[in-house]
Amino acid sequence: MADIQSPLPGTFYHRPSPEDAPYKATGDAVAIGDVIGLVEVMKTFIEVKSEIAGTFAGYAADNDGPVTAGQVLATLDD
Amino acid sequence: MAISRLLIANRGEIAVRIIRAARDLGIYTIQAHSEADADMLAVRLADEAVCIGPAAAKTSYLDVARIVDAARQTGADAVHPGYGFLSESPRFARALQEAGITYVGPSADTIERMGDKVAARQAAQAAGTPVVPGSKGRIDTLDDAVATAAQVGYPVMIKAAAGGGGRGIRIAANEDELRKLAPQAQSEAQAAFGDGGLYLERALRDPRHIEVQILGDGTRAVHCFERECSIQRRRQKVWEEAGATCLDEATRQSLCASAVAMAEAVGYKGAGTLEFLYEEASNQFFFIEMNTRIQVEHPVTEMVTGIDLVQEMIRIAGGEPLRFRQEQITVTGHAIEVRINAEDPHLQFMPFPGTVGALRLPEGDGIRMDHFLYEGYQIPPFYDSLIGKLIAHGADRAQAISRLRAALQTLSIDGLKTTIPLHLALADDPQVQAGAVHTQWLEPWLDAGNLTPAATGGAS
């Protein structure tokens, strides 16, 4: 198991826009550099990219919910 | 009826500003806040505070029903919307009106009319205010295009009538170029949108952003002269001045008079701003839009006129007639405001929410700082990055810049990255000092590497 943490405090989104599907679903392959979500900080959207490769195990933070810097957003299985 | 209990439906520095203005008028203040803003300075300063919902603005500062409820529950007889959020929402103004609560601003109908770009353009034309000349409708033939261009004046911008987002825009400097470019634009529009119709508009050369502050009581209106806000990044104002030194006196008078005519024509009530583009080469100004609220950069006007705009808008909302005749409003010196944002200017202006450490604020002749900071304050990441505004007033523009520079050197906000280094570099730039800027000036200046950690001594 590995964690993907939020680089900044803000609001976390699982999807590129409300109409789109989540970036990743459980079981999806994740490569280094893959976008797994967005953090909105002060009206700016920052892409959260995975720094590790693995299999997506699920989001650990709610969609459209507040997150703190360093909070775990998602987990990967090796 | 005079206002006695004012609810502030906003946050940050403008909420602090409104509380101070209301308190000076002897009004009881009630600060609305989200769950994330319970410890903000405005909450500490107000006589009373009321929570209106979770951190996300859509469930708090943008929620009409919750704010109207909060106003009712706290017995507020008026609401000040500040800027942003619900400050230009006809629905909000109407809901308050229906609840019997005074809205500090114009009527819902005026907000609606002036908020509609086409209706505002028509209102401007009806009041005799120039707008950017363009074709009346779509253009289908080359002869049409040539005839229209002769009327609106070269250079002209050629756009697809069906397009948007700047796609396929061409600029023709004269008729020869138009005859060459219009057919290209037509076939491209046909291919892209299935419609070869074109729209022509006069292309302004290096336009400056100039705006006029007005106050109206529903019958009469006055202007508080102009501001220039040409230094912008991504259409956001960065540095603002009162007045616009590029204008000659006759043009200034005609610009301000045209803003007053338009405000009176729509029976404007409250404080408002008419925004114009000004083309120096032709000495012409064109109305672009009206903001029916107080603006971020209002302090520069206050510094040069001595008028407290926030107090005046509260008095007008309370039913007082305008307290000034036009000839009583005069300008003394020059003022500049810079926006202090929690962003790292050396890292593509990445937002930098954090905890405010040691805070050193500048003081001195002509210096004002509007902000909502205190040591230990954790800036929430949910709202915009503006944390304060530093304003410098001087006898003339050169003195205002030199006071601004000295104040920027004193100002320090530990724990955050801010736009202070950007403003220091701008204050030292020869073109800024000469006032030789326009709305497209700052971004190329940044791209050219004028702001580097070395250039500003690495100060932050």
Short mmCIF file of C-alpha atoms in Angstrom, two decimals, chain B residues 10-373:
data_model
loop_
_atom_site.label_atom_id
_atom_site.label_comp_id
_atom_site.label_asym_id
_atom_site.label_seq_id
_atom_site.Cartn_x
_atom_site.Cartn_y
_atom_site.Cartn_z
CA ASN B 10 -18.59 39.05 2.47
CA ARG B 11 -15.19 38.21 3.93
CA GLY B 12 -11.53 39.19 3.93
CA GLU B 13 -10.27 42.73 3.70
CA ILE B 14 -13.49 44.23 2.31
CA ALA B 15 -15.49 42.92 5.29
CA VAL B 16 -13.04 44.71 7.61
CA ARG B 17 -13.34 47.85 5.50
CA ILE B 18 -17.16 47.80 5.64
CA ILE B 19 -17.21 47.21 9.42
CA ARG B 20 -14.96 50.24 9.97
CA ALA B 21 -17.12 52.45 7.71
CA ALA B 22 -20.36 51.31 9.36
CA ARG B 23 -18.97 51.76 12.85
CA ASP B 24 -17.96 55.35 12.05
CA LEU B 25 -21.61 55.94 11.12
CA GLY B 26 -22.76 54.52 14.47
CA ILE B 27 -24.19 51.36 12.87
CA TYR B 28 -24.24 47.98 14.66
CA THR B 29 -22.31 45.40 12.58
CA ILE B 30 -23.12 41.72 12.06
CA GLN B 31 -20.50 39.68 10.20
CA ALA B 32 -21.67 36.66 8.19
CA HIS B 33 -19.01 33.96 7.89
CA SER B 34 -18.45 30.40 6.69
CA GLU B 35 -17.24 27.64 9.01
CA ALA B 36 -13.73 28.15 7.60
CA ASP B 37 -13.79 31.88 8.46
CA ALA B 38 -14.82 31.76 12.13
CA ASP B 39 -11.48 33.26 13.19
CA MET B 40 -11.12 35.93 10.50
CA LEU B 41 -10.41 39.50 11.51
CA ALA B 42 -13.85 40.82 10.47
CA VAL B 43 -15.52 38.33 12.85
CA ARG B 44 -13.34 39.58 15.68
CA LEU B 45 -14.08 43.23 14.90
CA ALA B 46 -17.85 43.03 14.33
CA ASP B 47 -20.39 43.53 17.10
CA GLU B 48 -21.89 40.15 16.29
CA ALA B 49 -21.14 37.22 13.97
CA VAL B 50 -23.32 34.61 12.34
CA CYS B 51 -22.24 31.37 10.63
CA ILE B 52 -23.88 30.88 7.24
CA GLY B 53 -22.58 27.46 6.23
CA PRO B 54 -19.64 25.26 5.27
CA ALA B 55 -16.33 26.43 3.79
CA ALA B 56 -17.29 26.09 0.12
CA ALA B 57 -18.56 29.48 -1.10
CA LYS B 58 -21.52 27.89 -2.90
CA THR B 59 -22.86 26.70 0.47
CA SER B 60 -22.13 29.94 2.33
CA TYR B 61 -21.19 33.27 0.69
CA LEU B 62 -23.03 32.39 -2.53
CA ASP B 63 -26.13 30.93 -0.87
CA VAL B 64 -28.89 33.52 -1.18
CA ALA B 65 -31.37 31.71 1.09
CA ARG B 66 -28.88 31.18 3.92
CA ILE B 67 -27.76 34.81 3.91
CA VAL B 68 -31.31 36.17 3.83
CA ASP B 69 -32.14 33.83 6.75
CA ALA B 70 -29.09 35.00 8.67
CA ALA B 71 -30.11 38.63 8.11
CA ARG B 72 -33.63 37.89 9.39
CA GLN B 73 -32.42 35.92 12.41
CA THR B 74 -30.00 38.60 13.50
CA GLY B 75 -32.50 41.42 12.97
CA ALA B 76 -30.37 43.15 10.32
CA ASP B 77 -32.16 45.97 8.52
CA ALA B 78 -29.57 46.12 5.72
CA VAL B 79 -26.98 43.93 3.96
CA HIS B 80 -23.71 45.06 2.38
CA PRO B 81 -22.55 42.63 -0.33
CA GLY B 82 -18.95 43.87 -0.73
CA TYR B 83 -17.41 42.78 -4.07
CA GLY B 84 -17.43 39.36 -5.73
CA PHE B 85 -19.76 36.66 -4.32
CA LEU B 86 -23.37 37.99 -4.48
CA SER B 87 -22.46 41.63 -5.09
CA GLU B 88 -23.88 41.64 -8.62
CA SER B 89 -26.71 39.16 -8.21
CA PRO B 90 -30.16 40.56 -9.05
CA ARG B 91 -31.65 37.47 -7.39
CA PHE B 92 -29.95 38.33 -4.08
CA ALA B 93 -31.02 41.98 -4.22
CA ARG B 94 -34.58 40.91 -5.02
CA ALA B 95 -34.71 38.31 -2.22
CA LEU B 96 -33.62 40.93 0.32
CA GLN B 97 -36.15 43.41 -1.01
CA GLU B 98 -38.90 40.80 -0.62
CA ALA B 99 -37.73 40.16 2.95
CA GLY B 100 -38.00 43.90 3.69
CA ILE B 101 -34.24 44.26 4.14
CA THR B 102 -32.27 47.10 2.52
CA TYR B 103 -29.62 46.11 -0.03
CA VAL B 104 -26.60 48.41 -0.03
CA GLY B 105 -26.43 48.92 -3.79
CA PRO B 106 -28.65 49.65 -6.76
CA SER B 107 -32.01 48.01 -7.46
CA ALA B 108 -32.22 44.42 -8.70
CA ASP B 109 -33.45 45.75 -12.04
CA THR B 110 -30.43 48.02 -12.47
CA ILE B 111 -28.02 45.20 -11.52
CA GLU B 112 -29.73 42.97 -14.07
CA ARG B 113 -29.69 45.54 -16.84
CA MET B 114 -26.12 46.72 -16.38
CA GLY B 115 -24.88 43.15 -15.84
CA ASP B 116 -26.06 42.19 -19.32
CA LYS B 117 -23.29 43.15 -21.78
CA VAL B 118 -25.63 43.85 -24.69
CA ALA B 119 -28.16 45.82 -22.60
CA ALA B 120 -25.32 47.81 -20.98
CA ARG B 121 -23.86 48.61 -24.40
CA GLN B 122 -27.27 49.82 -25.55
CA ALA B 123 -27.70 51.92 -22.40
CA ALA B 124 -24.28 53.47 -23.05
CA GLN B 125 -25.13 54.31 -26.65
CA ALA B 126 -28.49 55.76 -25.60
CA ALA B 127 -26.68 58.04 -23.14
CA GLY B 128 -24.25 59.14 -25.85
CA THR B 129 -21.27 57.18 -24.46
CA PRO B 130 -19.00 55.69 -27.13
CA VAL B 131 -18.64 51.90 -27.34
CA VAL B 132 -16.06 49.94 -29.35
CA PRO B 133 -17.33 50.44 -32.92
CA GLY B 134 -18.36 47.25 -34.67
CA SER B 135 -20.60 45.88 -37.39
CA LYS B 136 -24.31 46.01 -36.59
CA GLY B 137 -24.84 42.40 -37.55
CA ARG B 138 -23.18 39.62 -39.51
CA ILE B 139 -21.21 40.36 -42.65
CA ASP B 140 -21.46 37.99 -45.60
CA THR B 141 -19.72 39.67 -48.51
CA LEU B 142 -16.37 41.31 -49.05
CA ASP B 143 -18.04 44.55 -50.17
CA ASP B 144 -20.02 44.59 -46.91
CA ALA B 145 -16.80 44.10 -44.98
CA VAL B 146 -15.00 46.93 -46.78
CA ALA B 147 -17.92 49.34 -46.32
CA THR B 148 -18.25 48.47 -42.62
CA ALA B 149 -14.52 48.78 -41.99
CA ALA B 150 -14.57 52.26 -43.53
CA GLN B 151 -17.21 53.20 -40.93
CA VAL B 152 -15.67 51.63 -37.80
CA GLY B 153 -12.13 52.69 -38.71
CA TYR B 154 -8.88 50.75 -39.19
CA PRO B 155 -7.30 48.64 -37.88
CA VAL B 156 -10.23 46.23 -37.73
CA MET B 157 -10.54 42.89 -36.00
CA ILE B 158 -12.18 40.19 -38.11
CA LYS B 159 -14.02 37.51 -36.13
CA ALA B 160 -16.27 34.62 -37.06
CA ALA B 161 -19.88 35.61 -36.29
CA ALA B 162 -20.54 32.08 -35.05
CA GLY B 163 -17.22 31.71 -33.25
CA GLY B 164 -15.97 32.46 -29.83
CA GLY B 165 -12.93 32.19 -27.63
CA GLY B 166 -10.75 34.26 -29.93
CA ARG B 167 -10.55 31.55 -32.57
CA GLY B 168 -9.57 32.74 -36.03
CA ILE B 169 -9.32 36.43 -35.12
CA ARG B 170 -7.40 38.46 -37.71
CA ILE B 171 -6.40 42.09 -37.70
CA ALA B 172 -6.39 44.16 -40.90
CA ALA B 173 -4.51 47.46 -40.87
CA ASN B 174 -6.04 48.76 -44.11
CA GLU B 175 -8.37 47.93 -46.97
CA ASP B 176 -5.77 45.92 -48.92
CA GLU B 177 -5.19 43.65 -45.95
CA LEU B 178 -8.91 43.34 -45.32
CA ARG B 179 -9.49 42.25 -48.94
CA LYS B 180 -6.87 39.56 -48.45
CA LEU B 181 -7.81 38.43 -44.92
CA ALA B 182 -11.62 38.54 -45.00
CA PRO B 183 -11.99 35.69 -47.54
CA GLN B 184 -9.54 33.58 -45.49
CA ALA B 185 -11.54 34.28 -42.35
CA GLN B 186 -14.75 33.41 -44.19
CA SER B 187 -13.57 30.05 -45.44
CA GLU B 188 -12.06 29.23 -42.06
CA ALA B 189 -15.30 30.16 -40.29
CA GLN B 190 -17.22 28.05 -42.79
CA ALA B 191 -14.95 25.08 -42.14
CA ALA B 192 -14.90 25.50 -38.35
CA PHE B 193 -18.51 26.47 -37.65
CA GLY B 194 -20.40 25.68 -40.85
CA ASP B 195 -21.14 29.40 -41.08
CA GLY B 196 -19.01 31.84 -43.05
CA GLY B 197 -20.56 34.94 -41.46
CA LEU B 198 -18.10 37.50 -40.09
CA TYR B 199 -18.16 40.21 -37.45
CA LEU B 200 -15.96 43.29 -37.63
CA GLU B 201 -14.83 45.41 -34.71
CA ARG B 202 -12.36 48.22 -34.42
CA ALA B 203 -9.05 46.81 -33.08
CA LEU B 204 -7.74 49.04 -30.30
CA ARG B 205 -4.00 49.58 -30.19
CA ASP B 206 -2.40 49.00 -26.77
CA PRO B 207 -5.59 49.90 -24.92
CA ARG B 208 -5.44 51.21 -21.40
CA HIS B 209 -8.06 50.31 -18.80
CA ILE B 210 -9.58 53.47 -17.39
CA GLU B 211 -12.66 53.55 -15.17
CA VAL B 212 -14.80 56.24 -13.60
CA GLN B 213 -16.12 56.07 -10.04
CA ILE B 214 -19.63 57.36 -9.67
CA LEU B 215 -22.10 57.89 -6.83
CA GLY B 216 -25.81 58.26 -7.48
CA ASP B 217 -28.90 58.66 -5.30
CA GLY B 218 -31.43 57.53 -7.90
CA THR B 219 -32.00 61.04 -9.21
CA ARG B 220 -28.66 62.75 -9.42
CA ALA B 221 -25.17 61.34 -9.95
CA VAL B 222 -21.64 62.68 -9.49
CA HIS B 223 -18.26 61.27 -10.49
CA CYS B 224 -15.23 60.95 -8.24
CA PHE B 225 -12.87 61.09 -11.20
CA GLU B 226 -11.05 58.25 -12.88
CA ARG B 227 -8.69 55.39 -12.10
CA GLU B 228 -6.25 53.64 -14.41
CA CYS B 229 -5.84 49.88 -13.97
CA SER B 230 -3.83 48.90 -17.05
CA ILE B 231 -1.30 46.68 -15.28
CA GLN B 232 -3.09 43.35 -15.38
CA ARG B 233 -2.23 39.68 -15.42
CA ARG B 234 -4.76 37.22 -16.82
CA ARG B 235 -7.34 40.01 -16.84
CA GLN B 236 -6.84 40.55 -13.12
CA LYS B 237 -5.81 44.00 -12.00
CA VAL B 238 -2.48 44.04 -10.23
CA TRP B 239 -1.67 47.74 -9.74
CA GLU B 240 -4.19 50.61 -9.83
CA GLU B 241 -3.89 54.37 -9.87
CA ALA B 242 -5.99 57.51 -9.40
CA GLY B 243 -5.94 59.40 -11.71
CA ALA B 244 -4.98 58.42 -15.21
CA THR B 245 -2.05 60.68 -16.04
CA CYS B 246 -2.20 59.72 -19.75
CA LEU B 247 -5.41 61.75 -20.18
CA ASP B 248 -5.46 65.41 -21.14
CA GLU B 249 -7.88 67.54 -19.16
CA ALA B 250 -10.50 67.84 -21.92
CA THR B 251 -10.62 64.04 -22.41
CA ARG B 252 -10.80 63.48 -18.64
CA GLN B 253 -13.75 65.86 -18.35
CA SER B 254 -15.54 64.30 -21.28
CA LEU B 255 -14.94 60.74 -19.96
CA CYS B 256 -16.21 61.60 -16.47
CA ALA B 257 -19.20 63.55 -17.82
CA SER B 258 -20.17 60.65 -20.02
CA ALA B 259 -20.09 58.28 -17.00
CA VAL B 260 -22.36 60.64 -15.05
CA ALA B 261 -24.77 60.93 -17.99
CA MET B 262 -25.04 57.17 -18.18
CA ALA B 263 -25.50 56.75 -14.41
CA GLU B 264 -28.26 59.38 -14.40
CA ALA B 265 -29.90 57.86 -17.48
CA VAL B 266 -30.39 54.56 -15.60
CA GLY B 267 -31.36 56.26 -12.30
CA TYR B 268 -28.33 54.77 -10.60
CA LYS B 269 -28.41 54.47 -6.80
CA GLY B 270 -25.22 53.72 -4.87
CA ALA B 271 -21.54 53.48 -5.79
CA GLY B 272 -20.66 52.16 -9.22
CA THR B 273 -17.87 52.04 -11.74
CA LEU B 274 -17.99 52.46 -15.50
CA GLU B 275 -15.09 50.75 -17.23
CA PHE B 276 -13.61 52.00 -20.46
CA LEU B 277 -10.81 51.13 -22.84
CA TYR B 278 -8.72 54.12 -23.83
CA GLU B 279 -6.64 54.25 -26.98
CA GLU B 280 -3.87 56.77 -26.55
CA ALA B 281 -2.93 56.92 -30.25
CA SER B 282 -6.39 58.21 -31.21
CA ASN B 283 -7.24 59.81 -27.83
CA GLN B 284 -10.55 57.92 -27.83
CA PHE B 285 -12.33 56.05 -25.03
CA PHE B 286 -14.94 53.31 -25.35
CA PHE B 287 -17.33 52.00 -22.69
CA ILE B 288 -16.94 48.27 -21.99
CA GLU B 289 -18.94 47.48 -18.85
CA MET B 290 -20.37 48.73 -15.58
CA ASN B 291 -19.77 47.25 -12.14
CA THR B 292 -22.72 47.88 -9.86
CA ARG B 293 -20.83 47.55 -6.55
CA ILE B 294 -17.81 48.80 -4.62
CA GLN B 295 -14.53 47.80 -6.30
CA VAL B 296 -11.33 46.37 -4.87
CA GLU B 297 -9.40 49.48 -5.97
CA HIS B 298 -11.80 52.05 -4.45
CA PRO B 299 -9.17 53.26 -1.89
CA VAL B 300 -7.13 55.15 -4.51
CA THR B 301 -10.17 57.29 -5.26
CA GLU B 302 -10.73 57.82 -1.54
CA MET B 303 -7.13 58.94 -1.09
CA VAL B 304 -7.25 61.61 -3.82
CA THR B 305 -10.81 62.89 -3.17
CA GLY B 306 -11.07 62.46 0.61
CA ILE B 307 -14.49 60.85 0.16
CA ASP B 308 -15.27 57.65 2.08
CA LEU B 309 -17.04 55.72 -0.70
CA VAL B 310 -18.19 52.87 1.55
CA GLN B 311 -19.80 55.29 4.00
CA GLU B 312 -21.45 57.16 1.15
CA MET B 313 -22.98 54.00 -0.30
CA ILE B 314 -24.36 53.07 3.14
CA ARG B 315 -25.84 56.56 3.56
CA ILE B 316 -27.45 56.42 0.11
CA ALA B 317 -28.91 52.97 0.83
CA GLY B 318 -30.31 54.42 4.06
CA GLY B 319 -32.23 56.99 2.02
CA GLU B 320 -29.99 60.06 2.20
CA PRO B 321 -29.64 62.17 -0.93
CA LEU B 322 -26.15 62.70 -2.36
CA ARG B 323 -24.16 64.92 -0.02
CA PHE B 324 -21.93 66.40 -2.75
CA ARG B 325 -22.35 68.63 -5.72
CA GLN B 326 -19.91 67.89 -8.53
CA GLU B 327 -17.89 71.07 -7.97
CA GLN B 328 -17.28 70.04 -4.33
CA ILE B 329 -15.36 66.95 -5.45
CA THR B 330 -11.73 67.70 -6.19
CA VAL B 331 -8.54 65.73 -6.61
CA THR B 332 -5.42 66.22 -4.52
CA GLY B 333 -2.26 64.49 -5.70
CA HIS B 334 -1.99 60.94 -7.00
CA ALA B 335 -2.55 57.52 -5.40
CA ILE B 336 -1.45 53.97 -6.25
CA GLU B 337 -2.75 50.68 -4.89
CA VAL B 338 -1.01 47.33 -5.27
CA ARG B 339 -2.67 44.02 -4.57
CA ILE B 340 -0.87 41.85 -2.07
CA ASN B 341 -1.79 38.28 -2.95
CA ALA B 342 -0.73 35.09 -1.18
CA GLU B 343 0.99 33.77 -4.30
CA ASP B 344 4.56 32.98 -5.24
CA PRO B 345 5.44 35.36 -8.10
CA HIS B 346 8.60 33.35 -8.78
CA LEU B 347 6.62 30.14 -9.26
CA GLN B 348 3.95 31.08 -11.83
CA PHE B 349 1.98 32.85 -9.08
CA MET B 350 1.17 29.56 -7.37
CA PRO B 351 -1.25 30.20 -4.49
CA PHE B 352 0.40 30.05 -1.11
CA PRO B 353 -2.08 29.74 1.75
CA GLY B 354 -0.28 29.55 5.07
CA THR B 355 -0.06 30.86 8.58
CA VAL B 356 0.83 34.50 9.07
CA GLY B 357 4.03 34.80 11.08
CA ALA B 358 5.63 38.06 12.18
CA LEU B 359 3.82 40.95 10.53
CA ARG B 360 5.41 44.32 9.88
CA LEU B 361 3.06 46.89 8.36
CA PRO B 362 4.24 50.17 6.84
CA GLU B 363 3.13 53.51 8.22
CA GLY B 364 3.82 57.09 7.31
CA ASP B 365 2.56 60.03 5.28
CA GLY B 366 0.16 58.95 2.56
CA ILE B 367 0.36 55.23 3.40
CA ARG B 368 -2.70 53.07 3.97
CA MET B 369 -3.01 49.31 4.15
CA ASP B 370 -6.38 47.57 3.92
CA HIS B 371 -6.01 43.94 4.99
CA PHE B 372 -7.36 41.20 7.25
CA LEU B 373 -4.14 39.79 8.66
#
